[in-house]
Structures are given as structure tokens and as C-alpha cells.
Coordinates of C-alpha atoms and ligand atoms in Angstrom, one line a residue:
X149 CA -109.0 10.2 -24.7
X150 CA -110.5 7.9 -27.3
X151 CA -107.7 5.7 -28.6
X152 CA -105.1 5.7 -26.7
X153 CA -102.0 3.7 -26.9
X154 CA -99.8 3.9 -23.6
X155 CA -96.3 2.0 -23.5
X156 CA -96.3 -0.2 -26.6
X157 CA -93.4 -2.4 -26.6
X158 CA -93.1 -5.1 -29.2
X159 CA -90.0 -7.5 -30.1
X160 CA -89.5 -9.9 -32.4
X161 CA -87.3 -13.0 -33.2
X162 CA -85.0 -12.8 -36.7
X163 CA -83.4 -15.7 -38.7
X164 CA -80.7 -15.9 -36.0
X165 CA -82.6 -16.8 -33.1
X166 CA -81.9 -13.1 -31.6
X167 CA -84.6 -10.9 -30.2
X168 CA -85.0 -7.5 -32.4
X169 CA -86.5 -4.9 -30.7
X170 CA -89.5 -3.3 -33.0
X171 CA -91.3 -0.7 -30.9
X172 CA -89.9 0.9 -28.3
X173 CA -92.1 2.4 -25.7
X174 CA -95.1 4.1 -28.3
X175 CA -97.4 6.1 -26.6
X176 CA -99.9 8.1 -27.8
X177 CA -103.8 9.7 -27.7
X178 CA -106.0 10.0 -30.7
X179 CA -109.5 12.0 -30.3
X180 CA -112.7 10.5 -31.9
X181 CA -113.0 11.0 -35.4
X182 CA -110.0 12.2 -36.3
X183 CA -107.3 11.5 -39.0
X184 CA -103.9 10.5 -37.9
X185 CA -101.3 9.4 -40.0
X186 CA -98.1 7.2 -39.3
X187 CA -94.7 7.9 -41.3
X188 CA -91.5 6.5 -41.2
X189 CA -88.5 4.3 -42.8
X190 CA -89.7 0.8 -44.1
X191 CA -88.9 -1.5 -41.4
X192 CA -89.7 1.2 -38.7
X193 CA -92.6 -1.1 -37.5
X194 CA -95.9 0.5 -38.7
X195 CA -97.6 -1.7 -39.4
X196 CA -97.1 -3.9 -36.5
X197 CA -98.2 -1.3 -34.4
X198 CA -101.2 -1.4 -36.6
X199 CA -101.5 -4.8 -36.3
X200 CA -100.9 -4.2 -32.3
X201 CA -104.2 -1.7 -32.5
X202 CA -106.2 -4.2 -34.4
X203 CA -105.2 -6.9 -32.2
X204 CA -103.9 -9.0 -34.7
X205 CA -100.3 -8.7 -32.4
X206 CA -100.0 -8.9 -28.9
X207 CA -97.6 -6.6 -27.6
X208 CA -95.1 -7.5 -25.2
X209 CA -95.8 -5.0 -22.7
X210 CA -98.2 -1.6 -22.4
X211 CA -102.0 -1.5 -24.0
X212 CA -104.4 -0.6 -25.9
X213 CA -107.7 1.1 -25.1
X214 CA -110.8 2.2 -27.3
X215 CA -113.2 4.8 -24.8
X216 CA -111.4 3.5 -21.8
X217 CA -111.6 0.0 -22.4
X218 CA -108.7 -1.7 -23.0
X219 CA -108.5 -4.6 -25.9
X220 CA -106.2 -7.4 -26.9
X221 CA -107.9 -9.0 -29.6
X222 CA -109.4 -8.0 -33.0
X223 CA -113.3 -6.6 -32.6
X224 CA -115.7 -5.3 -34.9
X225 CA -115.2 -1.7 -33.5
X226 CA -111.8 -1.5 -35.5
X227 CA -112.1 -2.5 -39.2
X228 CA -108.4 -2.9 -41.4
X229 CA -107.6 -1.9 -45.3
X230 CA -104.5 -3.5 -46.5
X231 CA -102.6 -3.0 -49.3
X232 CA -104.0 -5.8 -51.0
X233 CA -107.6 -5.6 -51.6
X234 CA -108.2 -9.2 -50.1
X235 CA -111.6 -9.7 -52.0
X236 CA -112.9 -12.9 -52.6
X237 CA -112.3 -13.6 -56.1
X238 CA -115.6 -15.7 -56.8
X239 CA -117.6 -13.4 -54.9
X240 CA -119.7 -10.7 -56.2
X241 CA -118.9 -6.8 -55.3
X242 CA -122.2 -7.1 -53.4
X243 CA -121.6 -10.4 -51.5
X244 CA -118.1 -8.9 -50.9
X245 CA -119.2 -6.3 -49.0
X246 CA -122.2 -8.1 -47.5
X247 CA -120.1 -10.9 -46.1
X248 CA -118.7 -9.2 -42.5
X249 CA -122.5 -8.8 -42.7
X250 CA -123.8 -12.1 -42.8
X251 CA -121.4 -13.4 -40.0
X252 CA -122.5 -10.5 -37.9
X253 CA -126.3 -12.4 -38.3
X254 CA -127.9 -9.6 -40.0
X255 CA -130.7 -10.6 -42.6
X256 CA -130.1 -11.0 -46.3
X257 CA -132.7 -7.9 -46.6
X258 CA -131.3 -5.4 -44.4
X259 CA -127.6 -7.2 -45.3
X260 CA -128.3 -5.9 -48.8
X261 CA -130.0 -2.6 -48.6
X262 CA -126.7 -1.4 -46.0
X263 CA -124.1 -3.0 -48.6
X264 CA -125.8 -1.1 -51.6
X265 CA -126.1 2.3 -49.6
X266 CA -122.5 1.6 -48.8
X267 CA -121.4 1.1 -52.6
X268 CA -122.9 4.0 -53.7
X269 CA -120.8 6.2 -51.1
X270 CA -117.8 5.1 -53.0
X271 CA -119.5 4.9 -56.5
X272 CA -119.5 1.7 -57.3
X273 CA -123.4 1.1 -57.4
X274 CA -123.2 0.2 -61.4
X275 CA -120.3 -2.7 -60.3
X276 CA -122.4 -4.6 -58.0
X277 CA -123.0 -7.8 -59.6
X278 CA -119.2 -7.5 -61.2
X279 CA -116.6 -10.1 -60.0
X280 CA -113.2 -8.8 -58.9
X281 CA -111.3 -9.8 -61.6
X282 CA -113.2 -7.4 -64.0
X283 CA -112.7 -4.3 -61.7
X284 CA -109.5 -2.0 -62.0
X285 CA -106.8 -1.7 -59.1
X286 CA -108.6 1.5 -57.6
X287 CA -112.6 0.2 -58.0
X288 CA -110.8 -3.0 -56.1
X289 CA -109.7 -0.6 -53.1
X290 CA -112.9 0.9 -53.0
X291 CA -114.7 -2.7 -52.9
X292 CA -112.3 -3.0 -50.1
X293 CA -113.1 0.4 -48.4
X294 CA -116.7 -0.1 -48.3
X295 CA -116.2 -3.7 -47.4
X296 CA -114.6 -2.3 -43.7
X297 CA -117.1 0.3 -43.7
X298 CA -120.4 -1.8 -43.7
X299 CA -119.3 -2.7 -40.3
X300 CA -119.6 0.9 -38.9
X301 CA -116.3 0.6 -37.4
X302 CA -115.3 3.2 -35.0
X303 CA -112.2 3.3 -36.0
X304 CA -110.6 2.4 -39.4
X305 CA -106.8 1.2 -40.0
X306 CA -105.4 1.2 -43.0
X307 CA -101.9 -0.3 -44.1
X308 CA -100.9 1.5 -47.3
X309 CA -104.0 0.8 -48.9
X310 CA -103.1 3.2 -52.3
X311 CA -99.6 2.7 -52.2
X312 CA -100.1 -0.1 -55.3
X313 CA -102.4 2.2 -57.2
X314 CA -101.1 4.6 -59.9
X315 CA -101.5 8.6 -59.1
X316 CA -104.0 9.6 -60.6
X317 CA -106.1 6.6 -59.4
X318 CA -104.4 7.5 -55.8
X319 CA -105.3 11.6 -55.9
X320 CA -109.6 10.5 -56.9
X321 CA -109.3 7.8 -54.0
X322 CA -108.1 10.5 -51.6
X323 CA -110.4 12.7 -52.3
X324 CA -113.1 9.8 -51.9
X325 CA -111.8 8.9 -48.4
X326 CA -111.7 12.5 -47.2
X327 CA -115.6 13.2 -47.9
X328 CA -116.4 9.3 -46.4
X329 CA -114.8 10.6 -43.6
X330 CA -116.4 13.6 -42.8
X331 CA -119.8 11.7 -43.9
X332 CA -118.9 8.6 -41.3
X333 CA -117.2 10.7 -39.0
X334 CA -115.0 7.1 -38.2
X335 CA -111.5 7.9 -36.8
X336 CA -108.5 6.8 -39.1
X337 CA -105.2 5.6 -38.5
X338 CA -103.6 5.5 -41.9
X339 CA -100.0 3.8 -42.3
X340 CA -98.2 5.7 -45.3
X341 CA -94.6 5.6 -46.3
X342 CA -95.8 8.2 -48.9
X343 CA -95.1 11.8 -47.2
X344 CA -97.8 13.5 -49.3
X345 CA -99.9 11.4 -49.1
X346 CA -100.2 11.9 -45.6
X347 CA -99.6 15.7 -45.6
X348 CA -102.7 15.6 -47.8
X349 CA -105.2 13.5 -45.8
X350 CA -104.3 13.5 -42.3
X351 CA -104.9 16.1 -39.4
X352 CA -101.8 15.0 -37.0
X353 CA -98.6 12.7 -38.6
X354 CA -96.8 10.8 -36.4
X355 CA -93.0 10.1 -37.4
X356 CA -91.7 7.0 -36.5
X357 CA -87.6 6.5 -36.5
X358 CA -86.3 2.8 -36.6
X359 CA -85.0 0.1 -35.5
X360 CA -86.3 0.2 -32.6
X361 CA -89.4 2.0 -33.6
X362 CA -90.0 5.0 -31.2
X363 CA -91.8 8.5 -31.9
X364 CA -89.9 10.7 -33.2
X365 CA -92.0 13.7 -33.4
X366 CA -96.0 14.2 -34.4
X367 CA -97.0 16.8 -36.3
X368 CA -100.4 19.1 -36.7
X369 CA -100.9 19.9 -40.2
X370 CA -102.8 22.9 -41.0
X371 CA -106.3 22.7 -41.6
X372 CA -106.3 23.3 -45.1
X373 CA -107.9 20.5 -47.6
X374 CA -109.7 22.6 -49.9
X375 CA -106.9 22.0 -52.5
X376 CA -106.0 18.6 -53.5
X377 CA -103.0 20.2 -55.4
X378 CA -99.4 20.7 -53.2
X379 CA -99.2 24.2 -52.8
X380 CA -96.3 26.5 -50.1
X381 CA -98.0 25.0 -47.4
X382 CA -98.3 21.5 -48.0
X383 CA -94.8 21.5 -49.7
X384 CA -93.3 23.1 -46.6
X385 CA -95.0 20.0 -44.4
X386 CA -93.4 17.7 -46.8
X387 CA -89.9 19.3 -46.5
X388 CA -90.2 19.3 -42.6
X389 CA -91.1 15.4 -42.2
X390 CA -88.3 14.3 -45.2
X391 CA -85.8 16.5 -42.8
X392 CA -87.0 14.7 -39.6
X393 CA -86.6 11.7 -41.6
X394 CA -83.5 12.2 -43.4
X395 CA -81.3 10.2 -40.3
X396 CA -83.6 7.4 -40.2
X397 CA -83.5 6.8 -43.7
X398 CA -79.7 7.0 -43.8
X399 CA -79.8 4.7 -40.7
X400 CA -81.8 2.3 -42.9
X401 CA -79.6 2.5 -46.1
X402 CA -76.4 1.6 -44.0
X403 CA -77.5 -1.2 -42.2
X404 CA -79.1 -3.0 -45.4
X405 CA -76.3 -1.9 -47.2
X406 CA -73.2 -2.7 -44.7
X407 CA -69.6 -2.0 -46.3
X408 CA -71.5 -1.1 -50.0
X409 CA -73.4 2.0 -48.2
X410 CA -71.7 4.9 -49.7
X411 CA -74.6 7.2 -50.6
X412 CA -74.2 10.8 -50.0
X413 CA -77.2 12.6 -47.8
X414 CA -77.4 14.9 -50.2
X415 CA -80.2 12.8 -52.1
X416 CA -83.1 14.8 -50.3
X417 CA -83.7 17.8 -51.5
X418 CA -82.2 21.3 -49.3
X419 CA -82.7 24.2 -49.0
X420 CA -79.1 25.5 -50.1
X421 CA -79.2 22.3 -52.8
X422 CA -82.3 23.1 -54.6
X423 CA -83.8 26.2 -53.1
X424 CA -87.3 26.1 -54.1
X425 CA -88.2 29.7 -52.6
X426 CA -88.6 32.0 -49.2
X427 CA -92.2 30.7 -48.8
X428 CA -91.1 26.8 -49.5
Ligands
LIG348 N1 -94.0 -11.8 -37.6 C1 -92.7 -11.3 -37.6 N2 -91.7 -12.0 -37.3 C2 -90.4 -11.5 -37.2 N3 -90.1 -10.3 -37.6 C3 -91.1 -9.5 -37.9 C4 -92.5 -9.9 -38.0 N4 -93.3 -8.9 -38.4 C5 -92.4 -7.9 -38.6 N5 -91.2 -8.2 -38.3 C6 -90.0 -7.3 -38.4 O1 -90.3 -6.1 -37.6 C7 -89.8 -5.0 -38.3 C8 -91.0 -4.0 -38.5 O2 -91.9 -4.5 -39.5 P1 -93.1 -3.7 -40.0 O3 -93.8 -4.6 -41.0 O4 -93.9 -3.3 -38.8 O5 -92.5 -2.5 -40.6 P2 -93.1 -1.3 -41.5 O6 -92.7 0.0 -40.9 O7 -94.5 -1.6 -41.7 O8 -92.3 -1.5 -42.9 P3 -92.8 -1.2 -44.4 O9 -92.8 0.3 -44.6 O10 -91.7 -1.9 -45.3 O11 -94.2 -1.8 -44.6 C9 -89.2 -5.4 -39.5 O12 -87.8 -5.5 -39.3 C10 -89.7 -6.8 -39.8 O13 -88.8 -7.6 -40.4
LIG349 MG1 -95.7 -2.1 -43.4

């Protein structure tokens, strides 16, 4: 298998000196160039386990390997998008992106003519001598995007990296990242709290239930992304995940609530609540 994670166990220490458990035994095999998605409550420790893969965190126990070889610190085979763009603000677009490329020793020529290729995949070729201040939210993303992908990464991990974007902006940068995907062929491991989002890009979704984070169930979605739009199939994946997560959420609510928590369970939507129809 080509990613595999195998017994990931992370802790970490709170405000009170105690040891919280975050991830609790996370184990699982991703192929080559495919799209997997992570889901769960906020808190539930996604992103550490990103973090973890990109070997940014060291877990406390189990590992990490990339085509059998295992790895413990960050390389340039695995390439992160956060939710913050993370540009350099008195950098050009271009010398944004070419930057990973001039520590990597490559010539200002060859630098160039990769970064520009690059910027045109996410069609930003007329932005190139633009600073970031003067791009919007999504064009900031995309710097960001082909930033990571200059460095032909194998595999790229993103943390949320549309959830600040409005959804309009959000539904063009999906489709974007879908055709670089099947253009780069790079494997993804996208962390989402956003269930449509993930229903809509990814080919497996892994749930992740909290506190400790452990797997709570991974799903196939159906091989269907010819429509962008949620339609009975799509809306059916949704309402399958939301249901898996509806005891993790409540789990979440009560514990940052305490003695206040007196929400009802009822605030996800079901089938004898709000019937959308036999096929939904
Ligand atoms: N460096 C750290 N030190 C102490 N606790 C941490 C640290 N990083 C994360 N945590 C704790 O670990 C838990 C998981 O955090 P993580 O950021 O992985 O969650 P998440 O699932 O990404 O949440 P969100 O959806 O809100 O981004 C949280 O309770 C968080 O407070
Ligand atoms: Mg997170």
C-alpha cells in the first residue's frame, strides 16, 4: 500500500498538566493517487494527524510510511495547504510560488518557466507580477495551491484550505482541484469539517469520532463527479456521515457546554423530522 498509517497514537498535555489522549490507535492504507477525505467533530484531532503525516508531529507510538518507507519528519514528497494562504506578503505571485523552488537549488530559468506552467493550471497566469494583498480570498488559495504543487509532491495535505472562502468562490475551487488532480495524478488527504465538501471531492471519507480520536467508519463514495450540484446521491452520503456523526457532535456540545448543554438531538435533520423523499 502507498500511504499507510499503522497504529497512530498521539497525546497531548492541557492547561492542567494532564495528558489528553488525541488519537487513539489510527490505522489506515491509502492507494496512490487517490482522494481521501477526513471528517469529524472539531477537536477530533485532524489535523494533528495531518500534521503526524507531514511530519510536523511525532506521534507517540505507530508510523508512518510513504511506498514502504517509513518517515518522521517533513520531506518534499508531502506538500501542506492550510487554511491560511501563508504567502509572503512582499513577494510577488511568481516568487511565491518559485520560492520552495529556489531552496530546492533549481535555476532562476527553469525556477520560472515550472512556476508559470504551474499558475496557469490554476489560472492565475495574468496575476503573476501581483502582490498578495491585491488578490481575492480564493486567487490567494490558488497562489497557495500551486505554491505546494511546484514541488511535485506525491502526496498533498490539506487542512481546510476553503473553509474561509465564500461558496461560490469554494464550488469554482473545487472544481479546480478535481481536474489538477486528475492532471497531477498526486494523492490527497484533505481535512474538512464541511460534509459536502468532502462528499463532493473525495473518493473514500474517513470519520473520525472524538476525544480520543479513533475511526469511526470510512466510507466509498460513488464514482460520480460529473455534477458539481448535490443531487439523491450525494445528499444520501451527506445524510449517512451527519448520522454517524450525530453522537460525536452531541459528545462535543456536552463537554464544552457542561451543566448549560441542554440541546435536543433533534437539530440534524431525520428522516421522520424532515423527510426529504424515498430516494433521499
Ligand atoms: N500543540 C498542542 N498542545 C496541546 N493540545 C493540542 C495541541 N494541538 C492540538 N491539541 C489538542 O488536540 C485536540 C485535537 O486538535 P486538532 O487541532 O487536531 O483537532 P481538529 O479535529 O483539527 O479540530 P478543528 O476541526 O477545530 O480544526 C484538541 O483538543 C486540541 O486542543
Ligand atoms: Mg483542524
Amino acid at each position: 500500500m502507498y500511504l499507510k498509517i499503522e497504529g497512530i497514537n498521539k497525546s497531548f498535555t492541557n492547561d492542567q498538566n494532564e495528558k489528553v489522549k488525541v488519537l487513539d490507535n489510527i490505522s489506515m492504507e491509502i492507494e496512490k493517487g487517490s482522494f481521501v477525505s477526513i471528517v469529524g467533530p472539531s477537536g477530533c484531532g485532524k489535523s494533528t494527524l495531518l500534521d503526524v503525516i507531514a511530519g510536523l508531529e511525532k506521534a507517540d507510538s505507530g508510523f508512518i510510511s510513504v511506498s514502504g518507507k517509513k518517515i518522521n519528519k517533513p520531506g518534499p514528497d508531502r506538500v501542506v495547504v492550510f487554511q491560511e494562504d501563508g504567502l509572503f506578503p512582499w513577494l510577488t505571485v511568481l516568487d511565491n510560488v518559485m520560492y520552495g523552488l529556489h531552496l530546492k537549488k533549481i535555476s532562476k530559468i527553469d525556477a520560472e518557466k515550472k512556476a508559470k506552467e504551474i499558475l496557469k493550471m490554476v489560472h492565475l497566469s495574468q496575476y503573476i507580477h501581483s502582490y498578495p494583498h491585491q488578490l481575492s480570498g480564493g486567487m490567494k488559495q490558488r497562489v497557495a495551491i500551486a505554491r505546494a504543487l511546484v514541488m511535485e509532491p506525491d502526496i498533498l495535505l490539506m487542512d481546510e484550505p476553503f473553509s474561509a472562502l465564500d461558496e461560490q468562490t469554494k464550488m469554482m475551487l473545487h472544481n479546480e482541484l478535481l481536474d489538477i488532480w486528475k492532471e497531477t495524478k498526486v494523492t490527497i488527504f484533505f481535512v474538512t469539517h464541511d460534509i459536502r465538501e468532502a462528499v463532493k471531492l473525495s473518493e473514500k471519507i474517513v470519520v473520525l469520532a472524538t476525544r480520543p480520536g479513533k475511526i469511526k467508519e470510512i466510507i466509498t463514495v460513488p464514482a460520480m463527479k460529473d455534477s458539481m450540484m448535490p443531487n439523491s446521491v450525494t445528499l444520501k452520503m451527506e445524510r449517512k456521515i451527519l448520522t454517524i456523526l450525530q453522537t460525536e457532535i452531541d459528545k462535543v456540545w456536552k463537554e464544552e457546554m457542561g451543566d448549560e448543554y441542554s440541546f435536543q438531538t433533534n437539530y440534524i435533520h431525520r428522516s421522520d423530522s424532515n423527510h426529504l423523499g424515498n430516494d433521499i
